[in-house]
Short mmCIF file of C-alpha atoms in Angstrom, two decimals:
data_model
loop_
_atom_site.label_atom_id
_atom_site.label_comp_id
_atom_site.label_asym_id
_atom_site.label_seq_id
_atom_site.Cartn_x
_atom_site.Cartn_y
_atom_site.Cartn_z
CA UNK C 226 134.60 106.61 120.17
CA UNK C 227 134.90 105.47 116.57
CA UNK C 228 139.04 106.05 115.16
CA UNK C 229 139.00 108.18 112.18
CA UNK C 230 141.48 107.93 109.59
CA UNK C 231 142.51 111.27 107.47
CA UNK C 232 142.36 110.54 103.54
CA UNK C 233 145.75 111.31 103.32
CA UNK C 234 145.79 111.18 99.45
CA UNK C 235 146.62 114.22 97.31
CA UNK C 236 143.23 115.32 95.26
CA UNK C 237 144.30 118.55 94.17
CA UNK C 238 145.25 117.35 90.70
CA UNK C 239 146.24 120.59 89.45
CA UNK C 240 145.64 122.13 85.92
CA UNK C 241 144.72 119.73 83.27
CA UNK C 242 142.93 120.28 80.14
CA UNK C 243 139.14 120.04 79.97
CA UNK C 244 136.02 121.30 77.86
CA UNK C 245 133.55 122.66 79.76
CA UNK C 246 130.44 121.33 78.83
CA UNK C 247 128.13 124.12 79.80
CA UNK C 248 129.90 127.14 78.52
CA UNK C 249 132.03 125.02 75.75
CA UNK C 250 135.36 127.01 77.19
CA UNK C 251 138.09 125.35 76.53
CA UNK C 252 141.85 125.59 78.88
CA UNK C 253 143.62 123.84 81.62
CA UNK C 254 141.47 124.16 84.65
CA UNK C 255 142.34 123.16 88.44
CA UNK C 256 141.40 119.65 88.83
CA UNK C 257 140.21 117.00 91.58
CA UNK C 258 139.96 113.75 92.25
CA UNK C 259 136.57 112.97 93.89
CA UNK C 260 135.14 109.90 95.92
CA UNK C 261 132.19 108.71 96.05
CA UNK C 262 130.88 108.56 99.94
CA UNK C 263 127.41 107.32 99.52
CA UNK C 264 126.91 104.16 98.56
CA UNK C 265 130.58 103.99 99.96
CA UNK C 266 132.08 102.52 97.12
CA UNK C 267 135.33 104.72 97.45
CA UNK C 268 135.31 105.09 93.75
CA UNK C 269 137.01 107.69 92.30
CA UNK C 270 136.11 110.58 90.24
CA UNK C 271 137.37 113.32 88.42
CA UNK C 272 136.16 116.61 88.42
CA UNK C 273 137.36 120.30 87.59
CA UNK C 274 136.36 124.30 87.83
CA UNK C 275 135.63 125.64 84.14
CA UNK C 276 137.95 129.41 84.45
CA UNK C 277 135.09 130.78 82.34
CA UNK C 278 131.27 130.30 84.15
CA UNK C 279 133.03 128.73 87.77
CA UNK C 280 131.04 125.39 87.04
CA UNK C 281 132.44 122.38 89.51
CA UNK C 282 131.42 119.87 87.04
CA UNK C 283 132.50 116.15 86.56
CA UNK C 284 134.75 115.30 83.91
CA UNK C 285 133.22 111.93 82.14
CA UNK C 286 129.69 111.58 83.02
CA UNK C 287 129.45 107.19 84.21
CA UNK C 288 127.81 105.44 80.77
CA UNK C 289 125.47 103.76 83.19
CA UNK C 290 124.79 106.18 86.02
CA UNK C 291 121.53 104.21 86.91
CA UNK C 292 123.63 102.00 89.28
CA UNK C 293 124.53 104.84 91.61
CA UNK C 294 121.01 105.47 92.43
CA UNK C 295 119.48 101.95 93.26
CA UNK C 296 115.84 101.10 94.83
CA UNK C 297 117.92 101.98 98.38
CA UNK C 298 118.47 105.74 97.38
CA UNK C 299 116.96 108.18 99.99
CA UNK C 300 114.49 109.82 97.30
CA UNK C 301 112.80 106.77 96.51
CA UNK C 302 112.30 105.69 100.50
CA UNK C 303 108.39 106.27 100.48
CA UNK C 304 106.31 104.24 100.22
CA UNK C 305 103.51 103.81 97.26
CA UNK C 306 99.90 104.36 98.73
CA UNK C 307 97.65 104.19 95.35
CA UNK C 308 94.34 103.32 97.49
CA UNK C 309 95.08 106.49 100.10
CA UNK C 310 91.98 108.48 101.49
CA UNK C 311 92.47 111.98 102.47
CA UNK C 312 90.73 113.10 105.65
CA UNK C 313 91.61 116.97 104.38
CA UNK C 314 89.33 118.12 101.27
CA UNK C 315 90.82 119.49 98.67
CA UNK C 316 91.92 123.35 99.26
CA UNK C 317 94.70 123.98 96.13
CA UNK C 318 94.02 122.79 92.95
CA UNK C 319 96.92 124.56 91.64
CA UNK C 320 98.95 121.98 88.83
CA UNK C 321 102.19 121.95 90.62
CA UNK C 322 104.76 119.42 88.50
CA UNK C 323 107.87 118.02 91.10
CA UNK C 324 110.46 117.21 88.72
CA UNK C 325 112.90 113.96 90.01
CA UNK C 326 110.69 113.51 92.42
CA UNK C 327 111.82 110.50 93.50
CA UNK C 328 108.52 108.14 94.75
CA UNK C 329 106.87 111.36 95.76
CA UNK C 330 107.72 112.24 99.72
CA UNK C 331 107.24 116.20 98.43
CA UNK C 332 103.83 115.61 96.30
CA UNK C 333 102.46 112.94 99.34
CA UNK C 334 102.83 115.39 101.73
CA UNK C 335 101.37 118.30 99.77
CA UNK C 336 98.38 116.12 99.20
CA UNK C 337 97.81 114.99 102.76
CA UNK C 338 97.41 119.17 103.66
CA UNK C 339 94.98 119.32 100.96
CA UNK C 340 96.73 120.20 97.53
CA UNK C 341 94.92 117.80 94.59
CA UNK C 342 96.57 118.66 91.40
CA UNK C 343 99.79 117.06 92.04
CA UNK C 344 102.15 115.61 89.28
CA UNK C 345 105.60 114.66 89.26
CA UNK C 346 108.67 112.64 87.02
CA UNK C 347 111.28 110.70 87.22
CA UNK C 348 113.18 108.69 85.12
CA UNK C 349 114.86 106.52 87.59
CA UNK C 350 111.43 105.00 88.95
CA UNK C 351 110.98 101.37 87.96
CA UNK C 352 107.38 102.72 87.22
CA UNK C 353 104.69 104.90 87.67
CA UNK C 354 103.59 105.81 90.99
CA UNK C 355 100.21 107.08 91.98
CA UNK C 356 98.75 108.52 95.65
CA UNK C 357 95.35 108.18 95.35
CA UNK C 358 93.79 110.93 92.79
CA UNK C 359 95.91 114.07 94.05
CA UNK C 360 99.13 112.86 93.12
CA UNK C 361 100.77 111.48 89.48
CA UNK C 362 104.00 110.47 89.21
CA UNK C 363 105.20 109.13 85.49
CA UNK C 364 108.47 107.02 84.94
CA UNK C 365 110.32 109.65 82.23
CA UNK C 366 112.08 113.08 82.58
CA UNK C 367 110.72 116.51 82.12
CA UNK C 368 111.37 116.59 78.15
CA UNK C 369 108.69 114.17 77.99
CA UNK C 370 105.91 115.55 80.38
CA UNK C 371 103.38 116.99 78.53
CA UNK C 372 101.04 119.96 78.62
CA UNK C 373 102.55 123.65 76.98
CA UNK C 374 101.69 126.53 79.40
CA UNK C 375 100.09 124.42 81.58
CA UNK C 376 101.63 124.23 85.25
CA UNK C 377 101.16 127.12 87.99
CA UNK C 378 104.68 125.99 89.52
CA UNK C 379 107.51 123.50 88.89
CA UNK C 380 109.93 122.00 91.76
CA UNK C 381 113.10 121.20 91.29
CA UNK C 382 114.26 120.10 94.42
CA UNK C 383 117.98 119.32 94.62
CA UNK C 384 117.86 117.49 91.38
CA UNK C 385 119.57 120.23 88.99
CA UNK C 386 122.90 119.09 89.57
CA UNK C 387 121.73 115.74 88.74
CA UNK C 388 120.77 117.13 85.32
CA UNK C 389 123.32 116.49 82.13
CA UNK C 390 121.90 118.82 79.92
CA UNK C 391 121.16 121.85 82.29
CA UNK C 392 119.81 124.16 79.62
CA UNK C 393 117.39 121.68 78.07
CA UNK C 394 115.74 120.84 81.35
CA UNK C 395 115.14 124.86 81.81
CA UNK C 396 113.86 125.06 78.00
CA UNK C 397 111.68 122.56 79.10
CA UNK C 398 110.79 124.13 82.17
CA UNK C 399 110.12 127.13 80.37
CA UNK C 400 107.71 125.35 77.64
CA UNK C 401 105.39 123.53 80.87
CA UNK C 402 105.22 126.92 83.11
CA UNK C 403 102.22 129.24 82.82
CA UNK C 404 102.89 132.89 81.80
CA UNK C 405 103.58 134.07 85.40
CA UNK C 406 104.29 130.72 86.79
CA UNK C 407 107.15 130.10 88.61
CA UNK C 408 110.30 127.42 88.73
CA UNK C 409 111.56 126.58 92.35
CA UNK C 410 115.02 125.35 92.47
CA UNK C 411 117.14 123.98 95.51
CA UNK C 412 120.20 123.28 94.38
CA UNK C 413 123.88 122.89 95.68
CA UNK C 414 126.30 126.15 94.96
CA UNK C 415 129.48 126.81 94.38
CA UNK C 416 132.76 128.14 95.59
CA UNK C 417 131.85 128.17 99.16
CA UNK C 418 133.22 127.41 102.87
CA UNK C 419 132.87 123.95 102.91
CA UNK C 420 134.65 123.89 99.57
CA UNK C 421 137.47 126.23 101.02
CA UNK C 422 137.86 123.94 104.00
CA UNK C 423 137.55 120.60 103.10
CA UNK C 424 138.42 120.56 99.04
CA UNK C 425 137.31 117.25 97.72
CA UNK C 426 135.67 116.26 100.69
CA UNK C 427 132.75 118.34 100.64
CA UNK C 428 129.93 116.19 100.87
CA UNK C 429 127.79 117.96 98.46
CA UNK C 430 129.94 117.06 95.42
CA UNK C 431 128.38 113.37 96.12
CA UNK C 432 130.49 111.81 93.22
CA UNK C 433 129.41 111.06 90.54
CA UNK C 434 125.06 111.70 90.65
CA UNK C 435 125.81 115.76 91.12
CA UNK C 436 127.75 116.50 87.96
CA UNK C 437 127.12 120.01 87.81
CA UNK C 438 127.62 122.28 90.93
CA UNK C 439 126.76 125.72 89.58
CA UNK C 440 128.15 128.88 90.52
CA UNK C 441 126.06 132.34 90.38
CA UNK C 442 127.70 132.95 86.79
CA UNK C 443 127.33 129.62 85.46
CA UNK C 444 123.75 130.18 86.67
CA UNK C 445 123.68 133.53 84.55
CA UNK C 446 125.30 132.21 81.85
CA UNK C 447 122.06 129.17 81.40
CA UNK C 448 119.82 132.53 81.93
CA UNK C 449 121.07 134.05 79.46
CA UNK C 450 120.81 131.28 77.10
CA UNK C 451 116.81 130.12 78.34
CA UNK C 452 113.95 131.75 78.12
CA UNK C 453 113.78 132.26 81.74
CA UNK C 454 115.18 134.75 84.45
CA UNK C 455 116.36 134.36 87.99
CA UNK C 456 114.32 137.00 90.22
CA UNK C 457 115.59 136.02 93.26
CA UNK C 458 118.23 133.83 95.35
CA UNK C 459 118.31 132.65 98.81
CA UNK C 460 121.16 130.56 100.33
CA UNK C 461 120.15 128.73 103.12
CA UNK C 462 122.49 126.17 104.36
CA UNK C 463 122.73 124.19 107.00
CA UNK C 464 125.80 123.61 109.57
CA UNK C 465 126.43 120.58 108.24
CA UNK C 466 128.43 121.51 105.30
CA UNK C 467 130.68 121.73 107.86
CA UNK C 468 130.76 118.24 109.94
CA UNK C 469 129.92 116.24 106.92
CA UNK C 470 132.54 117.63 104.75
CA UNK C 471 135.15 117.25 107.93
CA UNK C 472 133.92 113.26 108.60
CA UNK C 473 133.92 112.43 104.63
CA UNK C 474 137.39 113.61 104.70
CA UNK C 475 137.81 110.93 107.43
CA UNK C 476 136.73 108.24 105.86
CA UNK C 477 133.08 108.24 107.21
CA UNK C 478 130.36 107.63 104.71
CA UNK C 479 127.27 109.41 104.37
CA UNK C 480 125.09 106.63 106.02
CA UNK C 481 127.18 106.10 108.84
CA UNK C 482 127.30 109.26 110.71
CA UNK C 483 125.18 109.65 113.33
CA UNK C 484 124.18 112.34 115.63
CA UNK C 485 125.99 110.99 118.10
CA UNK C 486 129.10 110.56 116.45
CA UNK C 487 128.54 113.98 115.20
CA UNK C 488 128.60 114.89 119.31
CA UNK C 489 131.15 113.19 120.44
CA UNK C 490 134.07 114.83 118.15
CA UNK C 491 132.11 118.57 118.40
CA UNK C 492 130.86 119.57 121.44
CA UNK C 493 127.87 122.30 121.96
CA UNK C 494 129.97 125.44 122.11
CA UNK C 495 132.05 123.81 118.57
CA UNK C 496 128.61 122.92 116.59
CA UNK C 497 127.05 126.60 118.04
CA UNK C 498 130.29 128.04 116.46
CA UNK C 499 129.49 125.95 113.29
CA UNK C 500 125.87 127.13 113.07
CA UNK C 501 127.31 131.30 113.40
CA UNK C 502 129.47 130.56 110.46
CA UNK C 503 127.34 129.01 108.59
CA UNK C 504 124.63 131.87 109.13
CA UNK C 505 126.97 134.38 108.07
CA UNK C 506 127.77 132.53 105.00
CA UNK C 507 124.43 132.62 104.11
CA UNK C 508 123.98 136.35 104.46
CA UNK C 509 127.17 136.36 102.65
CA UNK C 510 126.30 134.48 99.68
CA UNK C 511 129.48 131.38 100.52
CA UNK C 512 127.40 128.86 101.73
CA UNK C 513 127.13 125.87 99.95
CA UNK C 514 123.25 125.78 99.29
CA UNK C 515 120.44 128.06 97.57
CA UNK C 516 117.02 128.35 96.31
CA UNK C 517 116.59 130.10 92.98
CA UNK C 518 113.53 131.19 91.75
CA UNK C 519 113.05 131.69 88.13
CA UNK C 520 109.97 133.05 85.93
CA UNK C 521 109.45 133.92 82.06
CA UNK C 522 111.79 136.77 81.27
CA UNK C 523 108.34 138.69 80.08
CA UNK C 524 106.75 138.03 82.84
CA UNK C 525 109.56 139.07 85.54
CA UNK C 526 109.89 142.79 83.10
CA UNK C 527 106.62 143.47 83.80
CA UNK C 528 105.49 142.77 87.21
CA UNK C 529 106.11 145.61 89.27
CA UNK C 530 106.63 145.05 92.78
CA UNK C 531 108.11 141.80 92.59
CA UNK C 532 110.02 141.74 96.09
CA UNK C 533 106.88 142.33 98.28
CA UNK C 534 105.37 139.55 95.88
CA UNK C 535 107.79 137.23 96.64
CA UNK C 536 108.34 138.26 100.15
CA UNK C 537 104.56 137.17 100.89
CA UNK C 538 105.24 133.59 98.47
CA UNK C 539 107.98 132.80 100.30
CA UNK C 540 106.20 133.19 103.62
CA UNK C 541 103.40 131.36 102.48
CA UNK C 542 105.81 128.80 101.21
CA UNK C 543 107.23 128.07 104.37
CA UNK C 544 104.04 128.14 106.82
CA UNK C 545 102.88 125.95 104.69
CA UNK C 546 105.68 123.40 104.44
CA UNK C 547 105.39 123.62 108.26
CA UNK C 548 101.74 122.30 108.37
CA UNK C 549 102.06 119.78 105.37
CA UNK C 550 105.52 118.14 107.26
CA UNK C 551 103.12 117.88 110.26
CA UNK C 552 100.17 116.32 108.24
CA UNK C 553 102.72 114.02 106.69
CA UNK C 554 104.34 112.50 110.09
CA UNK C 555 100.48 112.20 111.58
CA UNK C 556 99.65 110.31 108.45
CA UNK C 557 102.83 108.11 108.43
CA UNK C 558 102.30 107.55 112.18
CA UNK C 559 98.74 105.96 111.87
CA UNK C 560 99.68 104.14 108.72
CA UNK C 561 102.63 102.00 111.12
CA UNK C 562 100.17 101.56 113.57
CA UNK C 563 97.89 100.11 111.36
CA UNK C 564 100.37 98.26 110.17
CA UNK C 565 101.50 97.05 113.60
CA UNK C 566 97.82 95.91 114.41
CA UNK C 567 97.39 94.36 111.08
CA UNK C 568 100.68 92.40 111.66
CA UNK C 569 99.73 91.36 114.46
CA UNK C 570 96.55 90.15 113.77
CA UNK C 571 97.89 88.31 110.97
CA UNK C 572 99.95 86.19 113.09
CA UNK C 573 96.91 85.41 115.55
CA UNK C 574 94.78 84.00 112.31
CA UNK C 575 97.83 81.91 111.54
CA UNK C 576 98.34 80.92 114.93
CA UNK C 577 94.65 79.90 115.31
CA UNK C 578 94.56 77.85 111.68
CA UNK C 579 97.60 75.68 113.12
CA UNK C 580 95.82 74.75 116.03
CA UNK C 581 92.89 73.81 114.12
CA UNK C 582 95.23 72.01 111.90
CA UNK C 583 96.42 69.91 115.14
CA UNK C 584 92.93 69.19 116.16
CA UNK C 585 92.73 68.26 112.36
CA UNK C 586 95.42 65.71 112.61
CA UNK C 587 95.01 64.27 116.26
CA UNK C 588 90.99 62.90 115.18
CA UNK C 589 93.12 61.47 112.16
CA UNK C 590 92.06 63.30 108.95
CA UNK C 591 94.11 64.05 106.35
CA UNK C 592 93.87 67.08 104.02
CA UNK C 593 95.19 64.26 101.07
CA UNK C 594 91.89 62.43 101.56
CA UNK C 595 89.72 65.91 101.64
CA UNK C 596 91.24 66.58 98.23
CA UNK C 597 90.81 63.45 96.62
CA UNK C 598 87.07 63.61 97.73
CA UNK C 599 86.75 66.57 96.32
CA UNK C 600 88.67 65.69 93.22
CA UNK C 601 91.68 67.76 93.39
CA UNK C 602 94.08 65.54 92.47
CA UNK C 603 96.16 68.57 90.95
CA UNK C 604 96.20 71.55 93.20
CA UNK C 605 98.69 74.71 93.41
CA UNK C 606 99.44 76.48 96.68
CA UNK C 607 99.34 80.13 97.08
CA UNK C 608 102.05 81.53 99.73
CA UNK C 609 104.48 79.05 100.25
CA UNK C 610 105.89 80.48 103.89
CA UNK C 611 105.22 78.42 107.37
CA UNK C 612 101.57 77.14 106.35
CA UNK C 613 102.22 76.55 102.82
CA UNK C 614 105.56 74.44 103.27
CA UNK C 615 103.42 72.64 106.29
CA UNK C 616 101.00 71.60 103.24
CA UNK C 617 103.54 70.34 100.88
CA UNK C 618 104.86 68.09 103.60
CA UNK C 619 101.39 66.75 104.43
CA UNK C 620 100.49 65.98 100.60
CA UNK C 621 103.86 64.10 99.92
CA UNK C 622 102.30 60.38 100.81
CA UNK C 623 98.88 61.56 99.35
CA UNK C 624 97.91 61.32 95.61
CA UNK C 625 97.38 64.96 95.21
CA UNK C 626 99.91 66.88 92.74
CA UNK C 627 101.19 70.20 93.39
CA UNK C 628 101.42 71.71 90.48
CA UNK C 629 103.56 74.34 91.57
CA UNK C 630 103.36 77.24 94.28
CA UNK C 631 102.92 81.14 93.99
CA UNK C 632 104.45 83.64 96.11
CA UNK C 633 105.40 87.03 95.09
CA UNK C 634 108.84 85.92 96.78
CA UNK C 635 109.06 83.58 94.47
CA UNK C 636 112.94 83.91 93.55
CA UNK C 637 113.93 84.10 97.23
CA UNK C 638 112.12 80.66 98.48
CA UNK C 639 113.46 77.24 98.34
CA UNK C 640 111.15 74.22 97.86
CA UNK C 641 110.69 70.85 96.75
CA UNK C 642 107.68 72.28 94.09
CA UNK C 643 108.14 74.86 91.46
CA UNK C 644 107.66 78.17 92.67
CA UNK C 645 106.00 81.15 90.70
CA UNK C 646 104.66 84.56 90.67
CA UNK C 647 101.39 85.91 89.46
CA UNK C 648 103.61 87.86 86.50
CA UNK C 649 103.03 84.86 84.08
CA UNK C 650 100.50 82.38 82.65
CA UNK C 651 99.28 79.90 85.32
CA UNK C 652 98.82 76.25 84.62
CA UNK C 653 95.89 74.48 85.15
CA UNK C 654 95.01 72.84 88.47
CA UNK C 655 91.92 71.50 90.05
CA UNK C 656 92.17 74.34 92.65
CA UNK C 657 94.13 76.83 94.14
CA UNK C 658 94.79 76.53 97.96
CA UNK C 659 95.42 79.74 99.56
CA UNK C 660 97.48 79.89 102.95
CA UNK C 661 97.71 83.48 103.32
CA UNK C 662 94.44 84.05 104.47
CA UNK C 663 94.50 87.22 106.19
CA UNK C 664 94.28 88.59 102.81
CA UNK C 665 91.84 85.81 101.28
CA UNK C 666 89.51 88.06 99.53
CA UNK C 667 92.18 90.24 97.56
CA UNK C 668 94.31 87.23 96.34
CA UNK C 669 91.39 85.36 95.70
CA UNK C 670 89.92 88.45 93.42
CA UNK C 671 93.72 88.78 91.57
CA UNK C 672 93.85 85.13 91.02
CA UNK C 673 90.50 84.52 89.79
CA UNK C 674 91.92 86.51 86.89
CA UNK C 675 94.60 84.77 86.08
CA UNK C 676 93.15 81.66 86.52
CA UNK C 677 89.70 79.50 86.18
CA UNK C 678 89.24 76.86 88.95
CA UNK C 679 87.90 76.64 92.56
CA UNK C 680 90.27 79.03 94.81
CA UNK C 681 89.78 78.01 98.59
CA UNK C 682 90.91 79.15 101.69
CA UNK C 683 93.27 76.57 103.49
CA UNK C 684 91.61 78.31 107.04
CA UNK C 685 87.88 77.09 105.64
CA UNK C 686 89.32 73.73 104.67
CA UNK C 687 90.69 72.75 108.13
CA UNK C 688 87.01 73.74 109.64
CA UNK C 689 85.37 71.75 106.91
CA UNK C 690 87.19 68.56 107.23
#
């Protein structure tokens, strides 16, 4: 069993004079002092409760807060699949907008069960993302997406506390969303139990990216202020407000816990117990987590039954989210066995061209001498791994130049010849000599566009000399 160690410092900082910059109240308002449990960094934070609208919100917003998100951060895990084919035709074709969406997990799995009019943003992507022709993602923030009136529902999932200017994103919210469309938001709420019970240590502060954690009025003070109106809001929670909260303030960071180190300091009957309270927090409106639905404020005045319509959306929402989850593990499923095979059958082609290579070598031919028949005295090698390496070594007694070598890896590899990618201009060469041959035909199309010589497959060369 893992040794935890309380964080035995003091974060209750007390009263200390802030502005808040949602409401613009000004006072001295109880203040904490915040880690950040992530990225584990341990840096600290600052952060305080505006007396006004209830707002948890950080003090300084980080100049560069780009660096506490990184490549590694959990919403932009999935993985890019522009050429995808969808086995399920098209059965929604309702323009849905997911707003920091991250690389798309939410909009791939809506298009996998069949939704095709998919579009998301985020202005932390290094670029634009597509998923075949159901799903859009473009590298900027919701002020910039375009189309007036034009989307049947926006998504906002957990990515309003992320926001800095919480009443322009809704204004802009408000300017995309059809007449009667609607504006889903999941978002992390405030005071609650895990907030009563663990102060600074509840996880869902995650110091600094979250630098608004809204309260119900702080909530009605932004609907006031927008164009839009909250019809309805649903706290939903999940017990681990509780054990996350309890191992942060242990020192455990958010990547480290595991479900069995969850087990082994709560047994059944103690995570049961945890589950009860959070349940009842939920139906008591203290739990740490909701989903608020907004609409147009003319809109929500004048439909009339609006709880049996949402009643039957909400339903809808979640059998839905079922069956697309499903869809989505099937498809990710077959896409690492595929993987697997095509790993696998990588390694066989490479392991077969090195025993030609042998055979090439033991009748006493020399790839040097192949060139220089065929006039390549200055030749660049494509994928510079195992077999490309293998080819330097041959050529050094020869009186065939490598130019240089190309490998997407390019800053990673070390080599006696230049290595480059396919980003900039390539220099001349007699030809280019392509080791990675599984994938001949693709490389061979990208580099026939960068580049006008002979581009030959090392595999057909050892079989030709």
């Amino acid at each position: 069993m893992r040794e935890l160690v309380k964080d035995t410092t003091e974060r209750r900082l007390g009263q200390k004079s802030h502005k808040c910059r949602l409401c613009k109240t000004e006072g001295m308002f109880e203040s904490y002092l915040v880690r950040e449990m992530m990225q584990n960094t341990r840096e600290e934070f600052e952060y305080f409760v505006c007396g006004e609208c209830g707002c948890f919100q950080i003090a300084e917003i980080p100049s560069d807060l780009r660096k506490y998100y990184g490549k590694d951060y959990y919403s932009f895990a999935q993985e890019e699949y522009p050429d995808v084919r969808y086995e399920l035709s098209i059965k929604n074709m309702d323009k849905i907008l997911d707003v920091g969406c991250g690389s798309g997990v939410w909009l791939f799995q809506k298009a996998l069960a069949g939704w095709g009019n998919l579009h998301g943003c985020d202005p932390f992507l290094e670029r634009d993302m597509y998923y075949g022709d159901r799903v859009h993602i473009r590298k900027c923030s919701i002020h910039e997406v375009e189309g007036d009136a034009d989307y049947d529902e926006i998504r906002m999932g957990d990515v309003f506390e992320h926001m800095a200017e919480p009443l322009e994103v809704l204004q802009s919210a408000e300017r995309l969303l059809k007449p009667e469309a609607v504006l889903v938001m999941d978002i992390p709420i405030f005071p609650n139990i895990a907030f009563e019970m663990f102060g600074a240590h509840w996880y869902q502060i995650d110091a600094p990216r979250h630098l608004f954690l809204h309260s119900k009025k702080s909530l009605e003070y932004l609907e006031k202020q927008s164009g839009l109106k909250i019809i309805r809001i649903e706290y939903d929670s999940h017990y681990s407000q509780i054990f996350r909260s309890f191992f942060y303030s242990m020192g455990v960071p958010f990547y480290e816990l595991t479900q069995e180190m969850v087990d082994e300091y709560y047994d059944t009957k103690a995570q049961q117990s945890m589950m009860k309270i959070t349940m009842q927090c939920n139906q008591d409106e203290y739990s740490d987590h909701a989903k608020i639905y907004w609409m147009h404020k003319e809109a929500a005045a004048n439909i009339q039954h609006i709880d049996s319509m949402w009643e039957d959306r909400v339903q809808y929402a979640k059998e839905t989210e079922y069956v697309d989850k499903s869809i989505m593990e099937k498809y990710i499923e077959k896409k690492k066995i595929l993987a697997e095979k095509k790993y696998a059958d990588k390694h066989l082609a490479l392991y077969k061209m090195m025993i030609q290579w042998v055979k090439v070598k033991q009748q006493g031919k020399s790839l040097g001498s192949y060139f220089e028949q065929k006039k390549y005295k200055k030749i660049a090698i494509y994928g510079m791994s195992y077999a490309g390496e293998t080819l330097v070594e041959e050529l050094k007694d020869s009186n065939v130049k490598i130019a240089y070598g190309i490998d997407k890896n390019a800053s990673s590899i070390y080599s006696d010849v230049e290595i480059v990618t396919m980003d900039g201009e390539l220099e001349v060469v007699d030809a280019v000599i392509v080791t990675a041959i599984t994938f001949f035909d693709e490389i061979a199309k990208a580099l026939s566009m960068k580049i006008s010589c002979p581009i030959i497959s090392l595999e057909d060369i050892l079989y030709e000399v």
